[in-house]
mmCIF file of C-alpha atoms and ligand atoms in Angstrom:
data_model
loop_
_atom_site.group_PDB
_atom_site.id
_atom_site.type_symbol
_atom_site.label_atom_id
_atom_site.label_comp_id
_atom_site.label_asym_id
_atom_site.label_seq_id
_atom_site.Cartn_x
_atom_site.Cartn_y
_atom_site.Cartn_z
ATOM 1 C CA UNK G 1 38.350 -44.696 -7.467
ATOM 2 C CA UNK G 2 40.701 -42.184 -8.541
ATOM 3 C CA UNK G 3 37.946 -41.040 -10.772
ATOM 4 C CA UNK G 4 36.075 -40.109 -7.588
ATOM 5 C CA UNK G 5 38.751 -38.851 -5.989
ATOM 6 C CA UNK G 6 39.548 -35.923 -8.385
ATOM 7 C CA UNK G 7 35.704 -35.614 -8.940
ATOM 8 C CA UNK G 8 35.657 -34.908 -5.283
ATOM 9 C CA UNK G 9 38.105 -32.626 -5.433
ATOM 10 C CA UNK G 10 37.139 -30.340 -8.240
ATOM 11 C CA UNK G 11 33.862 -30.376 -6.934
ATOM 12 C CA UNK G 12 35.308 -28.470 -3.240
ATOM 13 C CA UNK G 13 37.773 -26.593 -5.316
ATOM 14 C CA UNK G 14 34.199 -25.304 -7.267
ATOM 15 C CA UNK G 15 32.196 -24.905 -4.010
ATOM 16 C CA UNK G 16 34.979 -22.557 -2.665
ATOM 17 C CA UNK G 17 35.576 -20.635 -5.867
ATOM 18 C CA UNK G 18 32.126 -20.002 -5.968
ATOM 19 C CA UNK G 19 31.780 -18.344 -2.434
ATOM 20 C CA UNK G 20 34.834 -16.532 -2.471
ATOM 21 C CA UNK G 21 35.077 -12.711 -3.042
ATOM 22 C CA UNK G 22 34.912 -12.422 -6.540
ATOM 23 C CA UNK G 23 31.531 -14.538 -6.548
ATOM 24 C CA UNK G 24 29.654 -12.940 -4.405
ATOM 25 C CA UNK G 25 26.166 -11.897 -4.857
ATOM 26 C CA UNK G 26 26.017 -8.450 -6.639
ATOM 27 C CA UNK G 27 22.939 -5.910 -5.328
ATOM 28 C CA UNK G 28 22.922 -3.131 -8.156
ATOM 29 C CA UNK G 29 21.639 0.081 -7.215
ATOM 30 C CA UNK G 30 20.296 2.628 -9.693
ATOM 31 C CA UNK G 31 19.960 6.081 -7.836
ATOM 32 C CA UNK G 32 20.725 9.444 -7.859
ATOM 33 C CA UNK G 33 23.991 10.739 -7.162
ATOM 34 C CA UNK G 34 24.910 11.161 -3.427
ATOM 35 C CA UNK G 35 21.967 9.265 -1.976
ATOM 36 C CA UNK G 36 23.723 6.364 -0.931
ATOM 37 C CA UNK G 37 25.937 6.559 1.681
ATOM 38 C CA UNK G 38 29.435 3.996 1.912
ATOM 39 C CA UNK G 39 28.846 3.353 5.124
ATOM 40 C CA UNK G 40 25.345 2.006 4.250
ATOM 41 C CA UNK G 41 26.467 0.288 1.312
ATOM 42 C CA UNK G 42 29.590 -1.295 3.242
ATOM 43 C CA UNK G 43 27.174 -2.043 6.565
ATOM 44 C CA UNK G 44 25.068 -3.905 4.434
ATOM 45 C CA UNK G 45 27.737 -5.689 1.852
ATOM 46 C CA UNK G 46 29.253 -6.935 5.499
ATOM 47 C CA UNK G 47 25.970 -7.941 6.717
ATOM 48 C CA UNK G 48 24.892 -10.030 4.049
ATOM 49 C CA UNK G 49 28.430 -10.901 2.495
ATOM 50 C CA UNK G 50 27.446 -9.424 -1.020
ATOM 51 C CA UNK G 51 28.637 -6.548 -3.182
ATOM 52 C CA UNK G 52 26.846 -3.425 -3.585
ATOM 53 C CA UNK G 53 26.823 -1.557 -6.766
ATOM 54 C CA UNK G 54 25.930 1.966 -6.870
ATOM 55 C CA UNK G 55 25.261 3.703 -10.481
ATOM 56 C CA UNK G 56 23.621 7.178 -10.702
ATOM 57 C CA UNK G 57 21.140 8.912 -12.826
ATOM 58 C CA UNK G 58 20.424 12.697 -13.081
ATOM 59 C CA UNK G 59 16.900 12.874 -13.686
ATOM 60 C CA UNK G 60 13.480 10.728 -13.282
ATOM 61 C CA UNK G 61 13.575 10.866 -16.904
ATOM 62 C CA UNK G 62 17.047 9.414 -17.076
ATOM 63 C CA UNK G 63 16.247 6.486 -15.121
ATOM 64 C CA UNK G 64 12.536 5.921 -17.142
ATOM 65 C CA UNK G 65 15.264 6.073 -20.272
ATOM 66 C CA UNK G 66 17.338 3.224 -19.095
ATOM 67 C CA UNK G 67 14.367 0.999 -18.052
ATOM 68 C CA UNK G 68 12.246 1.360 -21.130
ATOM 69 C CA UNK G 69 15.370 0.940 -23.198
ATOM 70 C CA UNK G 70 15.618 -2.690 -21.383
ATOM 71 C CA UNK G 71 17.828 -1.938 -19.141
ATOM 72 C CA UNK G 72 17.700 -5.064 -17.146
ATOM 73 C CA UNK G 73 20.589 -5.514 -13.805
ATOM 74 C CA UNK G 74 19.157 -3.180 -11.395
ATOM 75 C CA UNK G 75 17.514 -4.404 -7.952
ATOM 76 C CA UNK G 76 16.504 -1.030 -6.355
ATOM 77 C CA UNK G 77 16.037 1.900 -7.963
ATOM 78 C CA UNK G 78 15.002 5.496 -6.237
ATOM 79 C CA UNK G 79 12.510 7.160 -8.693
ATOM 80 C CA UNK G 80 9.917 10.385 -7.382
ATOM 81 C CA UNK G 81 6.849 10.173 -6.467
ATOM 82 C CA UNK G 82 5.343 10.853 -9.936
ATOM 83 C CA UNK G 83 7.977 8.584 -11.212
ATOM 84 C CA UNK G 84 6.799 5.794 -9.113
ATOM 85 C CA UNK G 85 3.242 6.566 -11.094
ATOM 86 C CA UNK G 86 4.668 6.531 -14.044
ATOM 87 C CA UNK G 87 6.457 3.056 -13.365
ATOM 88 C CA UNK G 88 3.501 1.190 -12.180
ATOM 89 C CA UNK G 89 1.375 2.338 -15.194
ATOM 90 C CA UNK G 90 4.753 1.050 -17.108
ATOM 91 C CA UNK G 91 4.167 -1.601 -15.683
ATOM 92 C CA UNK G 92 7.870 -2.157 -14.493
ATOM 93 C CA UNK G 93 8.115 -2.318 -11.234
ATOM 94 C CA UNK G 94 7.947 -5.318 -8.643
ATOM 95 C CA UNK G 95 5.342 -5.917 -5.839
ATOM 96 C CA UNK G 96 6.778 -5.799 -2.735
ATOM 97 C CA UNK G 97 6.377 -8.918 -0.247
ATOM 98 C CA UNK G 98 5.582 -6.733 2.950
ATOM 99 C CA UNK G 99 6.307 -10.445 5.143
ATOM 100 C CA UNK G 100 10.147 -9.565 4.267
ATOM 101 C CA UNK G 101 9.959 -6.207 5.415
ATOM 102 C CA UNK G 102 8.594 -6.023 9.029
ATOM 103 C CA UNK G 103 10.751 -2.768 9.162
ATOM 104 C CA UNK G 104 8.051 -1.208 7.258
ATOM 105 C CA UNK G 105 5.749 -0.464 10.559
ATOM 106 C CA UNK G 106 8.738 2.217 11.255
ATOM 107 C CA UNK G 107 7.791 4.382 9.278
ATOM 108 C CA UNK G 108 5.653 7.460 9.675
ATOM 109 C CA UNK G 109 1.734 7.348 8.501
ATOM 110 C CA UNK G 110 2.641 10.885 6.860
ATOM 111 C CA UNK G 111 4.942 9.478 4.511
ATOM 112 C CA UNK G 112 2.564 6.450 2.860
ATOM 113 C CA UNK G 113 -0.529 6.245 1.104
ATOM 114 C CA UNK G 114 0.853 8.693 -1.117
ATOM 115 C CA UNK G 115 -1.205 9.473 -4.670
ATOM 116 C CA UNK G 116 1.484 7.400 -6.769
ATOM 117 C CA UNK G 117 1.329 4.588 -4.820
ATOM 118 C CA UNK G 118 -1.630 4.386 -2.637
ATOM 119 C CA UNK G 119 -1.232 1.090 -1.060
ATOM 120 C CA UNK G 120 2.764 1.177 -0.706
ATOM 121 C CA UNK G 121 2.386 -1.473 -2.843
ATOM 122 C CA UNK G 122 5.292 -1.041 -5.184
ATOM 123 C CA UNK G 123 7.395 1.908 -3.355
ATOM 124 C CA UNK G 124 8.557 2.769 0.378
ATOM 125 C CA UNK G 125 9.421 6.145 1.179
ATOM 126 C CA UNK G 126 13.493 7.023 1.093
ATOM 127 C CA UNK G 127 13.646 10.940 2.023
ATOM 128 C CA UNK G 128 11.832 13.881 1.224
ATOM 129 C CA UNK G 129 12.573 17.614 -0.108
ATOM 130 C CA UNK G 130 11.894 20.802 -1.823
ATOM 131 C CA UNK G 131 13.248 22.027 -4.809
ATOM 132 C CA UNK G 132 14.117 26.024 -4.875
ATOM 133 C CA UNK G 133 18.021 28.474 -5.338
ATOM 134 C CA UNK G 134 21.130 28.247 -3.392
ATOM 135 C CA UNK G 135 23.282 31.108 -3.247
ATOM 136 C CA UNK G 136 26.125 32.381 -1.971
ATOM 137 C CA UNK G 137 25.312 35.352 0.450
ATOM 138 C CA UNK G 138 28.826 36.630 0.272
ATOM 139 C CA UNK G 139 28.704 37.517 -3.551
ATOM 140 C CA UNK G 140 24.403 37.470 -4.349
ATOM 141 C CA UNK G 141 22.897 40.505 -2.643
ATOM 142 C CA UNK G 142 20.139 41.378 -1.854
ATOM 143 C CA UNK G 143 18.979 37.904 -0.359
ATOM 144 C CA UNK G 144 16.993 36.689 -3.588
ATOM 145 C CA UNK G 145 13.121 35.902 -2.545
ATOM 146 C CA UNK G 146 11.844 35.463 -6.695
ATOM 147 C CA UNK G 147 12.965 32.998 -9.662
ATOM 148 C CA UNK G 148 13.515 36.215 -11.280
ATOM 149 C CA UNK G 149 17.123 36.261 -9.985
ATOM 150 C CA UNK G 150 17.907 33.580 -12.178
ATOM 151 C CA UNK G 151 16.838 35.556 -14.947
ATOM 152 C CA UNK G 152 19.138 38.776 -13.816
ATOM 153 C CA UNK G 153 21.925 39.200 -16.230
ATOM 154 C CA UNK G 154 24.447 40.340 -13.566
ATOM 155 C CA UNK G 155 24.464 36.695 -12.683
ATOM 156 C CA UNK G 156 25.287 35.199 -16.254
ATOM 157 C CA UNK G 157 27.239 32.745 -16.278
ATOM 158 C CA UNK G 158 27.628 31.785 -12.641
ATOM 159 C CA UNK G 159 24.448 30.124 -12.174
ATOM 160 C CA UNK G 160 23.597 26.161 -13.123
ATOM 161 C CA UNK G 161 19.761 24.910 -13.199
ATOM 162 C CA UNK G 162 18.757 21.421 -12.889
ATOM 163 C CA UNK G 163 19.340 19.322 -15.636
ATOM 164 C CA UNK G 164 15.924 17.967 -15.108
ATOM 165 C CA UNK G 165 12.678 18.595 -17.669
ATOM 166 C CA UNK G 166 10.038 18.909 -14.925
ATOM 167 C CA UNK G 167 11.809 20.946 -12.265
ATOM 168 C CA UNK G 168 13.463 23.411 -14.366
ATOM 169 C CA UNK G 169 10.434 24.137 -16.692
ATOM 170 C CA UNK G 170 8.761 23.527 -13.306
ATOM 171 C CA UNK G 171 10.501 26.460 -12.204
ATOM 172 C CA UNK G 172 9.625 28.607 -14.760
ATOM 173 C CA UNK G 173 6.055 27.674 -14.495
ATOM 174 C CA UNK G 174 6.080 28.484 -11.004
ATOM 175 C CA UNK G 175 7.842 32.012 -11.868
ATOM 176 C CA UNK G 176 4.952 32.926 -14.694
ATOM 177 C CA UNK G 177 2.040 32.152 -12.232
ATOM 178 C CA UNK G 178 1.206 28.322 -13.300
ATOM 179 C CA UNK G 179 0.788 25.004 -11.992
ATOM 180 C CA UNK G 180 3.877 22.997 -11.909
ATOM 181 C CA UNK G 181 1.384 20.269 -13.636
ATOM 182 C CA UNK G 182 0.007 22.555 -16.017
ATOM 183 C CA UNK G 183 -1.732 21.008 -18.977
ATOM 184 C CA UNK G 184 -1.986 23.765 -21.031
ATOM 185 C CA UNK G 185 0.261 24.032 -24.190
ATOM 186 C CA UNK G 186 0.180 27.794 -23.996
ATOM 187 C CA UNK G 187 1.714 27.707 -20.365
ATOM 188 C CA UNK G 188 3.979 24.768 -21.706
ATOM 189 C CA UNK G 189 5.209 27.297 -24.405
ATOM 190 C CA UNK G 190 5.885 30.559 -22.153
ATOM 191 C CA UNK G 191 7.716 28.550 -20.067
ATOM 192 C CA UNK G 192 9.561 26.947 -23.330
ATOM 193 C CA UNK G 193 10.362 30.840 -24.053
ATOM 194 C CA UNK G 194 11.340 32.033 -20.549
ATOM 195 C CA UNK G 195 13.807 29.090 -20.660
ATOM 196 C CA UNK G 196 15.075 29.974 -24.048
ATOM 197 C CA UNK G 197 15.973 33.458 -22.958
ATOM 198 C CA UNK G 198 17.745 32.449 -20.069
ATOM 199 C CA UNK G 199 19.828 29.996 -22.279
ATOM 200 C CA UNK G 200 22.727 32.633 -23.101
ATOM 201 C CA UNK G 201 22.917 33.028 -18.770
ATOM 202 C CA UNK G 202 23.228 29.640 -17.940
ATOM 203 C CA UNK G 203 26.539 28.389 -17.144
ATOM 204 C CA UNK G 204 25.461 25.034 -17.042
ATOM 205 C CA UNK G 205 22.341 22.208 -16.340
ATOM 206 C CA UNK G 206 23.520 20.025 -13.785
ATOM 207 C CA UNK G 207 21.526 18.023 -11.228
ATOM 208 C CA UNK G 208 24.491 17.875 -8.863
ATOM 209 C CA UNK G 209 24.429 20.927 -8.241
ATOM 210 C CA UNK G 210 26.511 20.810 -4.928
ATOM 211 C CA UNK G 211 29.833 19.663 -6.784
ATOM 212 C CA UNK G 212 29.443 23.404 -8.773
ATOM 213 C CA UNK G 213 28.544 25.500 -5.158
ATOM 214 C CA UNK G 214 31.932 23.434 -3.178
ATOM 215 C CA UNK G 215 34.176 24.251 -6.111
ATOM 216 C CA UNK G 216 32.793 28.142 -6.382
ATOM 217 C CA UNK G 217 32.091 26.967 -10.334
ATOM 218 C CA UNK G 218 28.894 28.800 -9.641
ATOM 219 C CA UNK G 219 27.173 31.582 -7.279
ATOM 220 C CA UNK G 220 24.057 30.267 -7.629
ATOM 221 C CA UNK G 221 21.809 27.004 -8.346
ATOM 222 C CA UNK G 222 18.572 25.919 -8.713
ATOM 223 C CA UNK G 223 18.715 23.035 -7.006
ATOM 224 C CA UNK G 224 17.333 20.520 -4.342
ATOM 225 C CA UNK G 225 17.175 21.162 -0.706
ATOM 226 C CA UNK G 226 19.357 18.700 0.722
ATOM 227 C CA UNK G 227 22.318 19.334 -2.020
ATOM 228 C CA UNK G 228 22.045 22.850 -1.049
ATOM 229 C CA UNK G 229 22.388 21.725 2.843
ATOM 230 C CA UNK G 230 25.504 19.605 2.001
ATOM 231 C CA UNK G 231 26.923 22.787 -0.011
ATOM 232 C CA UNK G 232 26.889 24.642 3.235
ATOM 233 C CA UNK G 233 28.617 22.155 5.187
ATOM 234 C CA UNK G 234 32.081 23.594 3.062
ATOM 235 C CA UNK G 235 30.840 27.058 1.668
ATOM 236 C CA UNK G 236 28.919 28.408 5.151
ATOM 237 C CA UNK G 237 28.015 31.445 3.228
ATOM 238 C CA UNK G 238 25.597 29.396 1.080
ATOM 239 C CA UNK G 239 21.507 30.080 1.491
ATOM 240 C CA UNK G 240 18.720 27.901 0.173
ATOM 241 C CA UNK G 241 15.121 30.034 -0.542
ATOM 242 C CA UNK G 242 12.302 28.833 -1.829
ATOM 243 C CA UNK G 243 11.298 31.430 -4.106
ATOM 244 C CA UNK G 244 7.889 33.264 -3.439
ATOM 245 C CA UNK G 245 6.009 32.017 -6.287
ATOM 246 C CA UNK G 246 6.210 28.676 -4.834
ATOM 247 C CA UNK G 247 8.204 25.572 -5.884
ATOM 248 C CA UNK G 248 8.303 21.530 -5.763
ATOM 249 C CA UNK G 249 8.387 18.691 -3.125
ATOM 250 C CA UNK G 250 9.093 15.295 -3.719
ATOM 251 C CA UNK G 251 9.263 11.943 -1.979
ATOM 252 C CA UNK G 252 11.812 10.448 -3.290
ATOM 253 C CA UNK G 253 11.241 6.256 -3.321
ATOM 254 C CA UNK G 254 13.155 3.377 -2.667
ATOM 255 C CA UNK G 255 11.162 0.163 -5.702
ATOM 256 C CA UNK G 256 12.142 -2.519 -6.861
ATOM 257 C CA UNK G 257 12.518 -2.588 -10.601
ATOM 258 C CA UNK G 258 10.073 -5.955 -11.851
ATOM 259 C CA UNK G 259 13.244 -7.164 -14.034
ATOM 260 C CA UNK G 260 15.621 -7.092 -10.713
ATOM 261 C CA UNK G 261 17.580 -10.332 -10.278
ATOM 262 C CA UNK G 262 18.170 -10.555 -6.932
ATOM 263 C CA UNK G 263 14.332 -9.556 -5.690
ATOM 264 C CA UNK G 264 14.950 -11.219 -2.216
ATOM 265 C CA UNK G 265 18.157 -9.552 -1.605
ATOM 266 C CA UNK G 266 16.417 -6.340 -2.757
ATOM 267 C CA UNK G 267 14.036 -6.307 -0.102
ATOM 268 C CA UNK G 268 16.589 -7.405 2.440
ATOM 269 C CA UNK G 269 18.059 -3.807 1.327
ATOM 270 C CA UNK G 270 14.932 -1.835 2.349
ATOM 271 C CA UNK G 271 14.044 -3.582 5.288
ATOM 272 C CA UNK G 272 17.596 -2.564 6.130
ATOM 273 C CA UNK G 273 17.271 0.805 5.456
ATOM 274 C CA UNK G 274 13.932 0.926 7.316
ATOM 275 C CA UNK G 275 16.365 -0.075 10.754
ATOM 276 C CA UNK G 276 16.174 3.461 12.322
ATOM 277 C CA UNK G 277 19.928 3.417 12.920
ATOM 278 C CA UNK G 278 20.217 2.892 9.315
ATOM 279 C CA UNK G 279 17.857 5.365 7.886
ATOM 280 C CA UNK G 280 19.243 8.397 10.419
ATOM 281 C CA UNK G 281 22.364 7.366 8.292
ATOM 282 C CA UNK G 282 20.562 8.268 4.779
ATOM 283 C CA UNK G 283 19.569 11.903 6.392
ATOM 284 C CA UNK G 284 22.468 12.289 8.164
ATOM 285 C CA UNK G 285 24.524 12.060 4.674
ATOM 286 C CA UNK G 286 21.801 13.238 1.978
ATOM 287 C CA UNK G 287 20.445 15.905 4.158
ATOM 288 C CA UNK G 288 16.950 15.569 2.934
ATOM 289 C CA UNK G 289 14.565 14.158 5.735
ATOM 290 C CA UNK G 290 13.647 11.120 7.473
ATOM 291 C CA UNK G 291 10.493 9.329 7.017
ATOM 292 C CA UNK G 292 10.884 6.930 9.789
ATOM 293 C CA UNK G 293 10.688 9.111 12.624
ATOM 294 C CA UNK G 294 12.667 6.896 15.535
ATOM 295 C CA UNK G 295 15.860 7.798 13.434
ATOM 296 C CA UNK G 296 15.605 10.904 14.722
ATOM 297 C CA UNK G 297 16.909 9.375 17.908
ATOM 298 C CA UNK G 298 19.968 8.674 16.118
ATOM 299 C CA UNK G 299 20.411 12.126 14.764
ATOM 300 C CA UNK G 300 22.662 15.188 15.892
ATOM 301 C CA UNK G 301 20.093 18.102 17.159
ATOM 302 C CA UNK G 302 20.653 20.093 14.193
ATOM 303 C CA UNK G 303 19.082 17.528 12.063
ATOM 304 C CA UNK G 304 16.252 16.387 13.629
ATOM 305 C CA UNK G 305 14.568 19.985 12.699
ATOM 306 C CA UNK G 306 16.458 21.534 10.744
ATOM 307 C CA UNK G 307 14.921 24.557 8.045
ATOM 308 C CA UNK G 308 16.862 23.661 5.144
ATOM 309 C CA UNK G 309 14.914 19.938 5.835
ATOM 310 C CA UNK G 310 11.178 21.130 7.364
ATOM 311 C CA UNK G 311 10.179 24.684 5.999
ATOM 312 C CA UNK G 312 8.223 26.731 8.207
ATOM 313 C CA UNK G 313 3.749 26.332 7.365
ATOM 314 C CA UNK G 314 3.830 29.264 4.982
ATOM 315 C CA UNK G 315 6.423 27.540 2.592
ATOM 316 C CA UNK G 316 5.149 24.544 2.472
ATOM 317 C CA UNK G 317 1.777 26.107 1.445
ATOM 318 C CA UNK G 318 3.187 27.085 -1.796
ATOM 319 C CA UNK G 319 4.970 24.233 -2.510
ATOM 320 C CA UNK G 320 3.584 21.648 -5.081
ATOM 321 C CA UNK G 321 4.086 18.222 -5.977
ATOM 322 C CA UNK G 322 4.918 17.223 -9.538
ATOM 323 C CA UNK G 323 2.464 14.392 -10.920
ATOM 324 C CA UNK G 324 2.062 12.677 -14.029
ATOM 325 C CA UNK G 325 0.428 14.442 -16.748
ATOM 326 C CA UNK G 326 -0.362 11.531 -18.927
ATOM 327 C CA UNK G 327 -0.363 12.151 -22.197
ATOM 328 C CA UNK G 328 0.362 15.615 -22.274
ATOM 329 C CA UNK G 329 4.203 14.100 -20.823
ATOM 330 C CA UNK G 330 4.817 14.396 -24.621
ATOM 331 C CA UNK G 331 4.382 18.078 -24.361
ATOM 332 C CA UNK G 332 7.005 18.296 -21.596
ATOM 333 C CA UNK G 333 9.247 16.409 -23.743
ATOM 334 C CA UNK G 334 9.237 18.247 -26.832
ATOM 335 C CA UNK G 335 9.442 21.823 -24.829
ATOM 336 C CA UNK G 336 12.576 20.134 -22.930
ATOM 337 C CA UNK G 337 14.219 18.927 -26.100
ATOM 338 C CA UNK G 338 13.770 22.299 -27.690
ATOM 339 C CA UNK G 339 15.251 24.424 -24.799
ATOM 340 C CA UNK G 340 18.522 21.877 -24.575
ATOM 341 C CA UNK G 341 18.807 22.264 -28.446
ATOM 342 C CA UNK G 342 19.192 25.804 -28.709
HETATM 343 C C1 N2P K 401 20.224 13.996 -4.674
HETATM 344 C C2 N2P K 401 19.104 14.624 -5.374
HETATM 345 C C3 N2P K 401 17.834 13.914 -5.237
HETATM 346 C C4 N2P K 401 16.637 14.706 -5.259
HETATM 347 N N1 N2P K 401 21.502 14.542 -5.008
HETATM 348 C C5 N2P K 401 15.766 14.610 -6.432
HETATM 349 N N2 N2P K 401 14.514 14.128 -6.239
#
């Protein structure tokens, strides 16, 4: 009888251990760095009583680094649209059970069916943006409209590029003429040189580009629309152009990774995000756009239409998206490694 007794009890004192704080279910997020919002995470830790783990990544290729490597605790992950290619070919990513995300009708038409992902099978859409130089108007005159400014010596050493392979040979792709997607080793290699002789001008390759614009570390960035948008928001003397020669867009994605442990939980997360109180919250703190367009209704007037967020026709007309070249990645790769080594 006693027996039972402290059976009994050691079997409550388990049951409560095990739903108190420091047992709760863990969502880990793998995204890049001021995407997710605390008052998302902490709207959804309340909601579902778990804990949400944010850790951050700097470029596609960082996060395709960690998950070939076996990296094995994340449940969401946020890779590009050419990214999201590159995944499903990888096979690591997880289908998504649309029956646990009826918040999926909310978004826009525009956004899905996509060329990585065709049938949304494996992705839904987070925000979207362009790629392209912030600078601050007080010090960086006249208004730069070319890449070329980031090759103008008055400027070394107070500019950053992205610390990102495609964009930032992307950009000097775009600044030579070529496809961001070239497949040409020739192109590959002028843009290899271009980068090479900018080297000695660069103060530094960083993706988060907006920590180097607040602090005045920098004068200029190639960087991503939305980081450029939050920049303003303390330096109001910061611009964002998209250079003439044309530049990137992305759709950045919300996926679940195939290994995820907590797959159900996962897609609680995005059919949260998908509520369009929620997702005004994502523009309202990243500054890129909304793909779910009754979150505008949640948004302050400057947001909903903002140009930093929806560039007028002409600029979107020379913008291009980055896809996977296949093979040829290796090409990328190599030029990259080569640039960051000198
Ligand atoms: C957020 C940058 C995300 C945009 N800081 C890159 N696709």
């Amino acid at each position: 009888m006693r027996h039972r007794y402290t059976l009994c009890v050691l079997i409550l004192v388990a049951l409560f251990i095990g739903n108190s704080d420091g047992q709760k279910k863990q969502l880990n997020v793998f995204t890049w760095a001021g995407y997710v919002s605390d008052d998302i995470r902490e709207g959804f830790e309340k909601e579902y009583g778990v804990n949400v783990l944010i850790d951050t990544y700097a470029s596609n290729e960082d996060l395709l680094a960690k998950l070939l490597a076996g990296a094995t605790g994340y449940d969401i992950i946020m890779p590009s649209d050419y990214m999201v290619s590159i995944l499903i070919k990888q096979n690591l990513l997880a289908e998504l059970n649309r029956d646990n995300i009826p918040n999926f009708q909310n978004i826009s038409p525009l956004f899905l069916g996509k060329y990585f992902d065709a049938e949304n099978r494996y992705s839904i859409p987070y925000t979207f943006g362009t790629a392209g130089i912030a600078y601050d108007s007080s010090v960086v005159t006249p208004a730069p409209d070319s890449w070329t400014v980031l090759w103008d010596t008055q400027y070394k050493n107070q500019f950053s590029m992205l610390d990102d392979q495609r964009e930032t040979i992307g950009a000097a792709l775009k600044m030579l003429g070529y496809s961001l997607n070239t497949t040409d080793p020739n192109k590959i290699k002028a843009a290899k040189e271009k980068l090479i002789d900018q080297k000695p001008l660069v103060k530094q390759y960083k993706s988060e580009a907006e920590e180097l614009l607040i602090a005045g570390d920098v004068v200029m960035a190639h960087c991503w629309s939305g980081d450029a948008f939050r920049a303003t928001e303390t330096r109001p003397t910061i611009r964002y152009v998209i250079p003439k020669e044309g530049s990137s867009q992305f759709i950045d994605a919300v996926c679940i990774p195939k290994s995820a442990p907590h797959k159900a939980l996962a897609e609680q997360f995005l059919n949260y995000l998908l509520r369009p109180e929620v997702n005004a919250k994502i523009t309202a703190f990243t500054k890129y756009g909304t793909c779910v367009p009754t979150a505008k209704e949640h948004l302050p007037e400057h947001l909903r239409e903002h140009k930093f967020i929806y560039p007028p026709a002409e600029v979107l007309e020379s913008l291009e998206w980055l896809k996977d070249p296949g093979d040829f990645t290796r090409h990328y790769n190599r030029a990259w490694e080569e640039i960051k080594a000198k």
